[in-house]
Amino acid sequence: MNKVTITIKHALLAAGIMAAAHGCKVDIQPTDRYTETAVWSNPANMELYINGMYSEFKTFQFGTFPIGYSNATDALSDIEKYTSTVAGNGTVNILATDASRVNAAGPQLNYWTAGYTRIRRLNEFLDGLAKYAKVDEDTKVQYEAEARFIRGYVYFWLVKLHGSVILLDNIEQYLSKEHERSSEEDCWKFIAADFAFAAAHLPEERDAAHTGRATKGAAYGMLARTWLYAASIAEYDRKQFNQDALTGVSAANAQTYYQHAADAAQAVMDLAAQGHYELESDYAAIFTNRNTKEAIFKLDFIAPQVTHNFDLGFAPPGDAPGQCLVYGVPTAELVDEYEMSDGARFSWSDPAMAADPYSNREPRFYASILYNGASWKNRTINTTPADATEGFSEYAVTTEPRKTVTGYYIRKMLNPASNDFVVNKSTQSWIELRYAEILLIAAEARTKLNDISGAQQALNTLRNKRGLPNTTAAAATTLMQAIEHERMVELAFEGHRYWDLRRWRKAHIVLNGVRFTGHRVTPTDDGFNYEVVNCDNMDRQFTPALYYIPIPVSELQNNPALTQIKGW
């Protein structure tokens, strides 16, 4: 094998060069590139290397996806509407209403090149670790577990997109430029194996010097998420939407994979019982409390070196007039899903609810949505069209309105104590994996295993902590409906909704041939009028072919053994 040369951009290494006399040839290592043996001779370099690999999680922070601009995939679904009509800030709207924009020639929904670049770096790390690392065996195994945790996450995204992808387990495979796709089922098993290895070898807790690094609970949580996806596709896909020989998961294995998901979720729940994780009573504070015990795996930010722009992108305009970007806002479809405080379903058909729709709603509503009359940063939000700063603006009348096109603003994940985010940016953590999601995974997997009482227990644990009564669902069908509702509300704006609809194979129904809505609120003599208005100016499009995103044509040209997913 040819020796691999690794570039470490952030490592500061002292290069000692010994000169030989008498005109002998001297091989001088360049100061910006280091051979494997040089990298692995110093354990500090390994720390720098693996720390750098965690930057991959920033690719999808706050539910974004790199589609030219980092637009939120929730805006491809029914819960969020991006306000812009033009490419860039509005790319997600273009994709949501024109399925033809997703094709093998275009860059949209493309993570292939970036994903495989990261996989190569991780496999290089694993190769050097095995051959050259000068650390004890326990440390070596833990480093391998971390690298495989990150690799599993990268492959998880690739398989969510394409189903059947190339599996590369070691650096020797890169000597060949010809690689075939593996079956989707084998891909899910590969991802699960990486997370299972990580779960077996990572510690339950990290010390202060390693905050933000993967733990046993994070690995088990990602394993549960992985098996839930595999099981869902096994149950719902059944080769109805793509006839490629390598896509799909055997329906006969659905129950086995649901059991795997339930078992992995239970492992996290056991860790919670030991005091490692717990649900928060204050839902809003989860996303601004750096020390929340609901976070299983998160990215922390520290000003001024490491920050983000979530507040600048989503805060209502009154927070910084003329500067807030208001990328995306909640839809009425999401707002209407939040229950009443007593657990009753909200309905515009109920005269009392319709007359005062924002009163007596569940706590998550007030922690997630800014509505007309909401109290926020010492002012009252006014979304009536008469308000020039924060009032309703009809979608597509202005290309970049920078205000609500639905009558609502996002409250969740904003920092209520920050008024200087334009200059100093934001530092609230991004939580990639929460304990709430684990309970929802457990509830769904147990429902599919016909463990109704176990599913109810997991779901009710979450609902009760959110101030809601136990679910009334007592059969598998109604319980699954309750879980789908709960995921829509609990995980809103965290980047799950679009992918949930895909794995349930409901996207071609929910996201096709429809226009989502908002509420134009106008004052009347005795209150307000709430008019339902479209926030889309054309029908949404989701064709069945989109369940498997095409492989970029440039990758097919570079790899003669790689074939396009059938149908593209």
Coordinates of C-alpha atoms in Angstrom, one line a residue:
M1 CA 0.0 0.0 0.0
N2 CA 1.2 3.5 -0.8
K3 CA 1.9 5.6 2.3
V4 CA -1.0 8.0 2.9
T5 CA 0.0 11.6 3.6
I6 CA -2.4 13.4 5.9
T7 CA -2.8 17.2 6.1
I8 CA -3.7 18.6 9.5
K9 CA -4.8 22.2 9.2
H10 CA -5.1 23.0 12.8
A11 CA -2.2 21.1 14.4
L12 CA 0.9 23.1 15.4
L13 CA 3.8 20.8 15.2
A14 CA 7.5 21.6 15.6
A15 CA 9.5 20.1 12.8
G16 CA 13.0 19.1 13.7
I17 CA 15.2 18.5 10.7
M18 CA 18.6 16.8 11.0
A19 CA 21.1 17.7 8.4
A20 CA 23.7 15.2 7.2
A21 CA 27.2 16.2 6.1
H22 CA 29.5 15.1 3.3
G23 CA 26.9 15.8 0.6
C24 CA 24.6 13.0 1.5
K25 CA 21.0 13.2 0.3
V26 CA 18.6 14.8 2.9
D27 CA 14.9 14.0 2.8
I28 CA 13.1 17.0 4.3
Q29 CA 9.5 16.7 5.3
P30 CA 7.4 19.7 4.3
T31 CA 6.2 21.7 7.3
D32 CA 2.5 21.7 6.2
R33 CA 2.1 18.0 5.6
Y34 CA 2.9 15.0 7.8
T35 CA 3.3 11.4 7.2
E36 CA 1.3 8.9 9.2
T37 CA 4.2 7.9 11.4
A38 CA 4.8 11.6 12.3
V39 CA 1.1 12.1 13.1
W40 CA 0.7 9.0 15.3
S41 CA 4.0 9.4 17.1
N42 CA 2.4 12.1 19.2
P43 CA -0.9 11.4 21.0
A44 CA -1.7 15.1 21.0
N45 CA -2.0 15.0 17.2
M46 CA -4.6 12.2 17.4
E47 CA -6.7 14.4 19.7
L48 CA -6.5 17.3 17.2
Y49 CA -7.4 14.9 14.3
I50 CA -10.5 13.3 16.0
N51 CA -11.6 16.7 17.3
G52 CA -11.6 18.0 13.8
M53 CA -13.8 15.2 12.6
Y54 CA -16.6 16.3 14.9
S55 CA -17.1 19.4 12.7
E56 CA -19.2 17.1 10.4
F57 CA -22.1 17.6 12.8
K58 CA -22.2 21.3 12.0
T59 CA -23.3 20.4 8.5
F60 CA -26.8 19.7 9.8
Q61 CA -27.0 21.9 12.8
F62 CA -30.4 23.4 13.6
G63 CA -32.0 21.2 11.1
T64 CA -30.3 22.6 8.0
F65 CA -29.2 20.9 4.9
P66 CA -26.6 22.1 2.3
I67 CA -28.7 22.7 -0.8
G68 CA -26.8 25.6 -2.2
Y69 CA -27.7 27.6 0.9
S70 CA -28.1 25.9 4.3
N71 CA -31.9 25.8 4.1
A72 CA -33.9 24.0 6.8
T73 CA -35.4 20.7 5.6
D74 CA -38.4 21.3 7.8
A75 CA -39.4 23.9 5.1
L76 CA -39.6 21.0 2.7
S77 CA -42.4 19.7 4.9
D78 CA -45.7 21.0 6.3
I79 CA -44.5 22.7 9.4
E80 CA -42.3 25.5 8.2
K81 CA -42.4 28.1 5.4
Y82 CA -39.3 29.9 4.1
T83 CA -40.2 33.5 3.2
S84 CA -37.9 34.1 0.2
T85 CA -39.0 33.4 -3.4
V86 CA -35.5 33.5 -5.0
A87 CA -32.6 31.0 -5.2
G88 CA -30.4 31.2 -2.1
N89 CA -32.7 31.9 0.8
G90 CA -35.6 30.6 -1.1
T91 CA -34.0 27.5 -2.7
V92 CA -36.0 25.3 -0.3
N93 CA -39.2 26.7 -1.7
I94 CA -38.1 26.1 -5.2
L95 CA -37.4 22.4 -4.4
A96 CA -40.6 22.0 -2.5
T97 CA -42.8 23.1 -5.4
D98 CA -40.8 21.8 -8.4
A99 CA -39.8 18.1 -8.1
S100 CA -37.9 18.3 -11.4
R101 CA -35.2 20.5 -9.7
V102 CA -33.9 17.3 -8.0
N103 CA -31.9 15.5 -10.6
A104 CA -28.6 13.8 -11.2
A105 CA -27.1 16.8 -12.9
G106 CA -28.0 19.3 -10.2
P107 CA -26.4 20.0 -6.8
Q108 CA -29.7 19.9 -4.8
L109 CA -29.9 17.5 -1.9
N110 CA -26.3 16.5 -2.5
Y111 CA -24.1 15.3 0.3
W112 CA -22.3 12.6 -1.6
T113 CA -18.9 14.3 -2.2
A114 CA -18.7 16.0 1.2
G115 CA -19.8 12.8 2.9
Y116 CA -17.3 10.6 1.2
T117 CA -14.5 13.1 1.8
R118 CA -15.2 12.8 5.5
I119 CA -15.4 9.0 5.3
R120 CA -12.0 8.9 3.7
R121 CA -10.5 11.1 6.5
L122 CA -12.1 8.9 9.1
N123 CA -10.8 5.7 7.4
E124 CA -7.4 7.2 7.3
F125 CA -7.6 7.9 11.0
L126 CA -8.6 4.3 11.7
D127 CA -5.8 3.0 9.5
G128 CA -3.2 5.1 11.2
L129 CA -4.6 4.3 14.6
A130 CA -4.2 0.5 14.0
K131 CA -0.7 0.7 12.5
Y132 CA 1.1 3.5 14.2
A133 CA -0.6 4.8 17.3
K134 CA 1.5 5.0 20.4
V135 CA -1.3 4.7 23.0
D136 CA -2.5 1.9 25.2
E137 CA -5.1 -0.5 23.9
D138 CA -8.0 0.9 25.8
T139 CA -7.3 4.4 24.4
K140 CA -7.0 3.0 20.9
V141 CA -10.3 1.2 21.1
Q142 CA -12.0 4.4 22.4
Y143 CA -10.6 6.4 19.5
E144 CA -11.9 3.8 17.1
A145 CA -15.3 4.0 18.7
E146 CA -15.4 7.8 18.2
A147 CA -14.3 7.5 14.6
R148 CA -16.9 4.9 13.9
F149 CA -19.6 7.0 15.7
I150 CA -18.9 9.9 13.3
R151 CA -18.6 7.6 10.3
G152 CA -21.9 6.0 11.2
Y153 CA -23.5 9.5 11.3
V154 CA -22.1 10.4 7.8
Y155 CA -23.4 7.1 6.3
F156 CA -26.7 7.6 8.0
W157 CA -27.2 10.8 6.0
L158 CA -26.0 9.3 2.8
V159 CA -28.4 6.3 3.1
K160 CA -31.3 8.5 4.1
L161 CA -30.8 10.3 0.8
H162 CA -29.9 7.5 -1.6
G163 CA -30.7 4.2 0.1
S164 CA -28.0 2.2 -1.7
V165 CA -24.5 3.7 -1.4
I166 CA -20.9 2.6 -1.5
L167 CA -19.6 1.1 1.7
L168 CA -15.9 1.8 2.4
D169 CA -14.6 0.2 5.6
N170 CA -10.9 0.7 5.2
I171 CA -8.3 2.8 3.4
E172 CA -7.1 0.0 1.2
Q173 CA -10.3 0.2 -0.7
Y174 CA -9.4 3.7 -1.9
L175 CA -6.6 2.2 -4.1
S176 CA -9.3 1.1 -6.5
K177 CA -11.4 3.8 -8.2
E178 CA -14.2 1.4 -9.0
H179 CA -16.7 0.7 -6.3
E180 CA -20.2 -0.7 -6.6
R181 CA -23.2 0.2 -4.5
S182 CA -24.2 -2.1 -1.6
S183 CA -27.8 -3.0 -0.9
E184 CA -29.8 -0.6 1.2
E185 CA -30.3 -3.3 3.8
D186 CA -26.5 -3.9 4.1
C187 CA -26.0 -0.2 4.4
W188 CA -28.3 0.1 7.4
K189 CA -26.5 -2.9 8.9
F190 CA -23.2 -1.3 8.3
I191 CA -24.3 1.9 10.1
A192 CA -25.7 -0.1 12.9
A193 CA -22.5 -2.0 13.3
D194 CA -20.5 1.3 13.6
F195 CA -22.9 2.7 16.3
A196 CA -23.0 -0.7 18.1
F197 CA -19.2 -0.7 18.3
A198 CA -19.2 2.8 19.6
A199 CA -21.9 2.0 22.2
A200 CA -19.8 -0.9 23.5
H201 CA -16.6 1.1 23.9
L202 CA -17.5 4.7 24.7
P203 CA -17.7 6.0 28.3
E204 CA -21.0 6.9 29.9
E205 CA -19.8 10.4 30.7
R206 CA -17.1 12.7 29.5
D207 CA -14.9 14.9 31.6
A208 CA -14.7 18.7 31.2
A209 CA -11.7 18.4 28.8
H210 CA -13.8 16.2 26.4
T211 CA -17.2 17.9 26.5
G212 CA -19.0 17.5 23.3
R213 CA -17.4 14.1 22.4
A214 CA -19.6 11.0 21.8
T215 CA -20.7 8.9 24.8
K216 CA -22.3 5.5 25.2
G217 CA -25.7 7.1 25.4
A218 CA -25.2 9.0 22.2
A219 CA -24.1 5.9 20.4
Y220 CA -27.1 3.9 21.6
G221 CA -29.4 6.7 20.7
M222 CA -28.0 6.9 17.2
L223 CA -28.3 3.1 17.0
A224 CA -32.0 3.3 18.0
R225 CA -32.6 6.0 15.3
T226 CA -30.8 3.9 12.7
W227 CA -32.8 0.7 13.4
L228 CA -36.1 2.7 13.4
Y229 CA -35.3 4.0 9.9
A230 CA -34.4 0.6 8.6
A231 CA -37.6 -0.9 10.2
S232 CA -39.8 1.8 8.8
I233 CA -38.5 1.3 5.3
A234 CA -38.9 -2.5 5.6
E235 CA -42.5 -2.0 6.7
Y236 CA -43.7 0.9 4.4
D237 CA -41.6 0.8 1.2
R238 CA -42.2 -2.7 -0.1
K239 CA -40.7 -1.8 -3.4
Q240 CA -43.6 0.4 -4.3
F241 CA -41.6 3.4 -5.2
N242 CA -38.4 2.2 -6.8
Q243 CA -37.5 -1.0 -8.7
D244 CA -33.7 -0.7 -8.2
A245 CA -32.4 -4.1 -7.2
L246 CA -30.4 -2.6 -4.4
T247 CA -32.9 -0.3 -2.8
G248 CA -35.4 -1.3 -0.1
V249 CA -35.3 -3.4 3.0
S250 CA -36.8 -6.9 3.3
A251 CA -40.3 -6.6 4.8
A252 CA -39.7 -9.9 6.6
N253 CA -37.1 -8.1 8.8
A254 CA -39.3 -5.2 9.9
Q255 CA -40.1 -6.8 13.3
T256 CA -36.5 -7.7 14.0
Y257 CA -35.3 -4.2 13.3
Y258 CA -38.1 -2.6 15.4
Q259 CA -36.9 -4.9 18.2
H260 CA -33.3 -3.7 17.7
A261 CA -34.6 -0.1 17.9
A262 CA -36.6 -0.8 21.0
D263 CA -33.5 -2.5 22.6
A264 CA -31.2 0.4 21.8
A265 CA -33.7 2.9 23.1
Q266 CA -34.1 0.9 26.3
A267 CA -30.3 1.1 26.8
V268 CA -30.5 4.9 26.8
M269 CA -33.5 4.8 29.1
D270 CA -31.5 2.6 31.5
L271 CA -28.7 5.3 31.4
A272 CA -31.4 7.9 32.2
A273 CA -32.5 5.8 35.2
Q274 CA -29.0 6.0 36.4
G275 CA -29.1 9.8 36.3
H276 CA -27.3 10.5 33.1
Y277 CA -30.4 12.0 31.3
E278 CA -33.8 13.4 32.1
L279 CA -36.6 15.4 30.6
E280 CA -36.8 19.1 31.5
S281 CA -39.9 20.6 33.0
D282 CA -39.3 23.9 31.2
Y283 CA -39.5 23.0 27.5
A284 CA -38.2 26.4 26.3
A285 CA -35.1 26.2 28.5
I286 CA -33.9 23.0 27.0
F287 CA -32.6 24.9 24.0
T288 CA -30.8 27.7 25.9
N289 CA -29.5 25.8 28.9
R290 CA -26.0 24.6 28.1
N291 CA -26.2 22.1 30.9
T292 CA -29.6 20.5 30.1
K293 CA -29.7 16.9 31.0
E294 CA -32.1 16.3 28.1
A295 CA -29.2 16.6 25.7
I296 CA -27.6 13.3 24.8
F297 CA -25.4 14.7 22.1
K298 CA -25.0 18.3 21.3
L299 CA -22.7 21.0 19.8
D300 CA -21.7 23.8 22.1
F301 CA -20.7 27.3 20.9
I302 CA -18.4 29.8 22.7
A303 CA -18.2 33.5 21.7
P304 CA -16.4 35.0 20.0
Q305 CA -14.5 32.1 18.4
V306 CA -17.3 29.6 17.7
T307 CA -20.8 31.0 17.1
H308 CA -23.8 30.7 14.8
N309 CA -26.6 32.9 13.3
F310 CA -29.8 31.1 14.3
D311 CA -31.2 34.2 16.0
L312 CA -30.3 36.5 13.1
G313 CA -32.0 34.1 10.7
F314 CA -35.2 33.4 12.6
A315 CA -35.9 36.1 15.2
P316 CA -38.9 38.4 14.6
P317 CA -37.9 41.7 13.0
G318 CA -38.6 43.8 16.1
D319 CA -35.6 42.2 17.8
A320 CA -33.3 44.1 15.4
P321 CA -35.3 46.2 12.9
G322 CA -34.0 46.2 9.4
Q323 CA -31.5 43.5 10.2
C324 CA -33.4 40.2 11.0
L325 CA -33.5 37.9 8.1
V326 CA -36.6 35.8 9.0
Y327 CA -35.7 32.9 6.8
G328 CA -38.5 30.6 7.9
V329 CA -41.7 30.8 9.9
P330 CA -44.2 28.2 11.3
T331 CA -47.2 27.1 9.2
A332 CA -50.8 27.1 10.4
E333 CA -50.7 23.3 9.9
L334 CA -48.1 23.1 12.7
V335 CA -49.7 25.7 14.9
D336 CA -53.1 23.9 14.8
E337 CA -51.4 20.6 15.9
Y338 CA -50.5 22.0 19.4
E339 CA -53.1 20.7 21.9
M340 CA -55.1 22.6 24.5
S341 CA -53.8 22.6 28.0
D342 CA -56.1 19.8 29.0
G343 CA -55.0 17.6 26.1
A344 CA -58.0 18.3 23.9
R345 CA -57.3 18.7 20.2
F346 CA -57.5 22.3 19.0
S347 CA -60.2 22.9 16.4
W348 CA -61.3 26.0 14.5
S349 CA -64.8 24.4 14.4
D350 CA -65.1 25.0 18.1
P351 CA -66.5 28.5 18.6
A352 CA -64.7 29.1 21.9
M353 CA -61.3 28.0 20.5
A354 CA -61.8 29.9 17.3
A355 CA -62.6 33.1 19.1
D356 CA -59.4 33.0 21.2
P357 CA -57.1 30.5 19.5
Y358 CA -53.9 31.3 21.4
S359 CA -55.3 30.9 24.9
N360 CA -55.1 27.7 27.0
R361 CA -52.8 25.9 24.7
E362 CA -50.2 23.4 25.8
P363 CA -46.8 24.7 27.2
R364 CA -44.9 23.7 24.0
F365 CA -47.0 26.0 22.0
Y366 CA -45.9 29.1 24.0
A367 CA -42.3 27.8 24.0
S368 CA -42.2 27.3 20.2
I369 CA -44.5 29.8 18.5
L370 CA -44.6 33.6 18.5
Y371 CA -48.2 34.7 17.5
N372 CA -50.2 37.9 17.4
G373 CA -50.4 39.1 21.0
A374 CA -47.5 37.0 22.3
S375 CA -45.2 38.6 24.9
W376 CA -41.6 38.7 23.7
K377 CA -38.6 40.8 24.9
N378 CA -40.6 43.4 26.6
R379 CA -43.0 44.0 23.7
T380 CA -46.2 42.5 22.3
I381 CA -45.9 40.8 18.9
N382 CA -48.2 42.4 16.4
T383 CA -48.6 40.3 13.2
T384 CA -51.6 42.2 11.8
P385 CA -50.8 43.6 8.3
A386 CA -50.9 47.2 9.7
D387 CA -47.7 46.6 11.6
A388 CA -44.9 47.8 9.3
T389 CA -42.2 45.9 11.3
E390 CA -43.6 42.5 12.1
G391 CA -47.0 42.4 10.5
F392 CA -48.1 39.8 8.0
S393 CA -46.8 40.0 4.4
E394 CA -48.4 37.9 1.7
Y395 CA -46.0 35.4 0.3
A396 CA -44.4 36.2 -3.1
V397 CA -45.5 39.8 -3.2
T398 CA -41.9 40.7 -2.1
T399 CA -39.0 38.5 -3.0
E400 CA -37.3 38.9 0.4
P401 CA -40.0 40.2 2.8
R402 CA -38.0 39.5 6.0
K403 CA -41.2 39.2 8.0
T404 CA -43.9 36.6 8.5
V405 CA -45.8 35.2 5.6
T406 CA -47.9 32.9 7.8
G407 CA -48.8 35.2 10.8
Y408 CA -46.3 33.4 13.0
Y409 CA -42.6 33.5 14.0
I410 CA -40.4 30.7 15.4
R411 CA -39.8 31.1 19.2
K412 CA -38.2 27.7 19.8
M413 CA -34.4 27.8 20.1
L414 CA -34.2 31.6 20.1
N415 CA -32.3 33.1 23.0
P416 CA -34.8 35.4 24.8
A417 CA -31.9 37.1 26.7
S418 CA -30.0 38.1 23.6
N419 CA -30.3 41.6 22.1
D420 CA -26.9 41.8 20.4
F421 CA -27.0 38.8 18.1
V422 CA -26.4 40.9 15.0
V423 CA -23.0 41.9 16.1
N424 CA -22.0 39.1 18.5
K425 CA -24.0 36.3 16.9
S426 CA -25.4 33.4 19.0
T427 CA -24.1 30.7 21.3
Q428 CA -27.0 28.5 22.3
S429 CA -26.2 24.8 21.8
W430 CA -27.5 22.7 18.9
I431 CA -28.9 19.4 20.3
E432 CA -28.5 16.7 17.8
L433 CA -30.0 14.0 20.0
R434 CA -32.5 14.6 22.9
Y435 CA -33.9 12.2 25.4
A436 CA -37.4 13.1 24.2
E437 CA -36.5 11.6 20.8
I438 CA -35.4 8.3 22.5
L439 CA -38.8 8.0 24.2
L440 CA -40.6 8.6 20.9
I441 CA -38.4 6.0 19.2
A442 CA -39.2 3.6 22.1
A443 CA -42.9 4.3 21.7
E444 CA -43.0 3.8 18.0
A445 CA -40.9 0.6 18.1
R446 CA -43.0 -0.9 20.9
T447 CA -46.2 0.0 19.0
K448 CA -44.9 -1.9 16.0
L449 CA -44.1 -4.9 18.3
N450 CA -47.6 -4.7 19.7
D451 CA -46.3 -3.8 23.1
I452 CA -49.1 -1.3 23.6
S453 CA -48.6 -0.8 27.3
G454 CA -44.9 -0.3 26.8
A455 CA -45.5 2.2 24.0
Q456 CA -48.1 4.1 26.1
Q457 CA -45.6 4.3 29.0
A458 CA -42.9 5.8 26.9
L459 CA -45.3 8.3 25.3
N460 CA -46.9 9.3 28.5
T461 CA -43.6 9.8 30.2
L462 CA -42.9 12.5 27.6
R463 CA -46.5 14.0 27.6
N464 CA -46.7 14.2 31.3
K465 CA -43.4 16.1 31.5
R466 CA -44.8 18.5 28.9
G467 CA -47.8 19.2 31.1
L468 CA -50.2 17.0 29.1
P469 CA -52.4 14.0 30.2
N470 CA -51.9 10.4 29.2
T471 CA -52.7 9.5 25.6
T472 CA -56.1 8.1 25.0
A473 CA -54.8 5.9 22.2
A474 CA -55.2 2.2 23.1
A475 CA -54.7 0.3 19.8
A476 CA -51.7 0.1 17.5
T477 CA -53.3 2.2 14.8
T478 CA -54.4 5.1 17.0
L479 CA -51.2 4.9 19.0
M480 CA -49.2 5.3 15.9
Q481 CA -51.3 8.3 14.9
A482 CA -50.6 9.8 18.4
I483 CA -46.9 9.2 18.0
E484 CA -46.8 10.9 14.6
H485 CA -48.5 13.9 16.1
E486 CA -46.2 13.9 19.0
R487 CA -43.1 13.8 16.8
M488 CA -44.4 16.7 14.7
V489 CA -44.9 18.9 17.7
E490 CA -42.1 17.8 20.1
L491 CA -39.4 17.8 17.4
A492 CA -40.6 20.8 15.4
F493 CA -37.8 22.8 13.7
E494 CA -35.2 20.2 14.7
G495 CA -35.0 18.7 11.2
H496 CA -37.0 15.5 11.6
R497 CA -40.4 16.1 10.0
Y498 CA -39.4 15.9 6.3
W499 CA -37.4 12.7 7.0
D500 CA -40.2 11.2 9.1
L501 CA -42.7 11.6 6.2
R502 CA -40.2 10.0 3.9
R503 CA -39.5 6.9 6.1
W504 CA -43.2 6.5 6.7
R505 CA -43.7 6.7 2.9
K506 CA -46.3 9.5 3.4
A507 CA -44.4 12.3 1.8
H508 CA -46.0 11.7 -1.6
I509 CA -49.4 12.2 0.0
V510 CA -48.8 14.9 2.6
L511 CA -46.4 17.0 0.5
N512 CA -47.8 16.6 -3.0
G513 CA -50.6 18.6 -4.7
V514 CA -51.2 20.8 -1.7
R515 CA -50.6 24.4 -0.5
F516 CA -49.8 25.1 3.1
T517 CA -51.3 27.9 5.0
G518 CA -51.0 30.7 7.5
H519 CA -53.4 33.1 9.3
R520 CA -53.9 36.7 8.4
V521 CA -55.0 38.3 11.7
T522 CA -57.0 41.6 11.5
P523 CA -58.6 43.5 14.3
T524 CA -62.4 43.7 14.6
D525 CA -64.7 45.6 17.0
D526 CA -64.8 42.8 19.5
G527 CA -61.4 41.0 18.9
F528 CA -59.7 39.6 15.9
N529 CA -60.5 37.9 12.7
Y530 CA -58.4 34.9 11.7
E531 CA -58.4 34.3 7.9
V532 CA -56.8 31.2 6.5
V533 CA -54.4 32.2 3.7
N534 CA -52.1 30.2 1.4
C535 CA -48.4 30.7 2.2
D536 CA -47.6 28.8 -1.0
N537 CA -48.2 30.4 -4.4
M538 CA -48.2 27.0 -6.2
D539 CA -48.8 23.4 -5.3
R540 CA -46.1 21.4 -3.5
Q541 CA -44.6 18.5 -5.4
F542 CA -43.2 15.3 -4.0
T543 CA -43.0 12.5 -6.5
P544 CA -42.5 8.9 -5.4
A545 CA -39.1 8.9 -7.1
L546 CA -37.9 11.4 -4.5
Y547 CA -37.7 8.7 -1.9
Y548 CA -34.4 7.8 -3.4
I549 CA -32.3 10.8 -4.4
P550 CA -30.2 10.3 -7.6
I551 CA -26.4 10.0 -7.3
P552 CA -24.7 13.0 -8.9
V553 CA -23.7 12.3 -12.5
S554 CA -20.1 13.5 -11.8
E555 CA -19.7 10.6 -9.4
L556 CA -20.9 8.1 -12.0
Q557 CA -18.3 9.5 -14.4
N558 CA -15.5 9.2 -11.9
N559 CA -16.4 5.6 -10.9
P560 CA -17.1 3.2 -13.8
A561 CA -18.5 0.6 -11.4
L562 CA -21.1 2.9 -9.9
T563 CA -24.6 2.7 -11.4
Q564 CA -27.4 5.2 -11.1
I565 CA -30.3 4.4 -8.9
K566 CA -33.0 3.0 -11.2
G567 CA -35.6 5.5 -12.2
W568 CA -33.1 8.4 -12.6

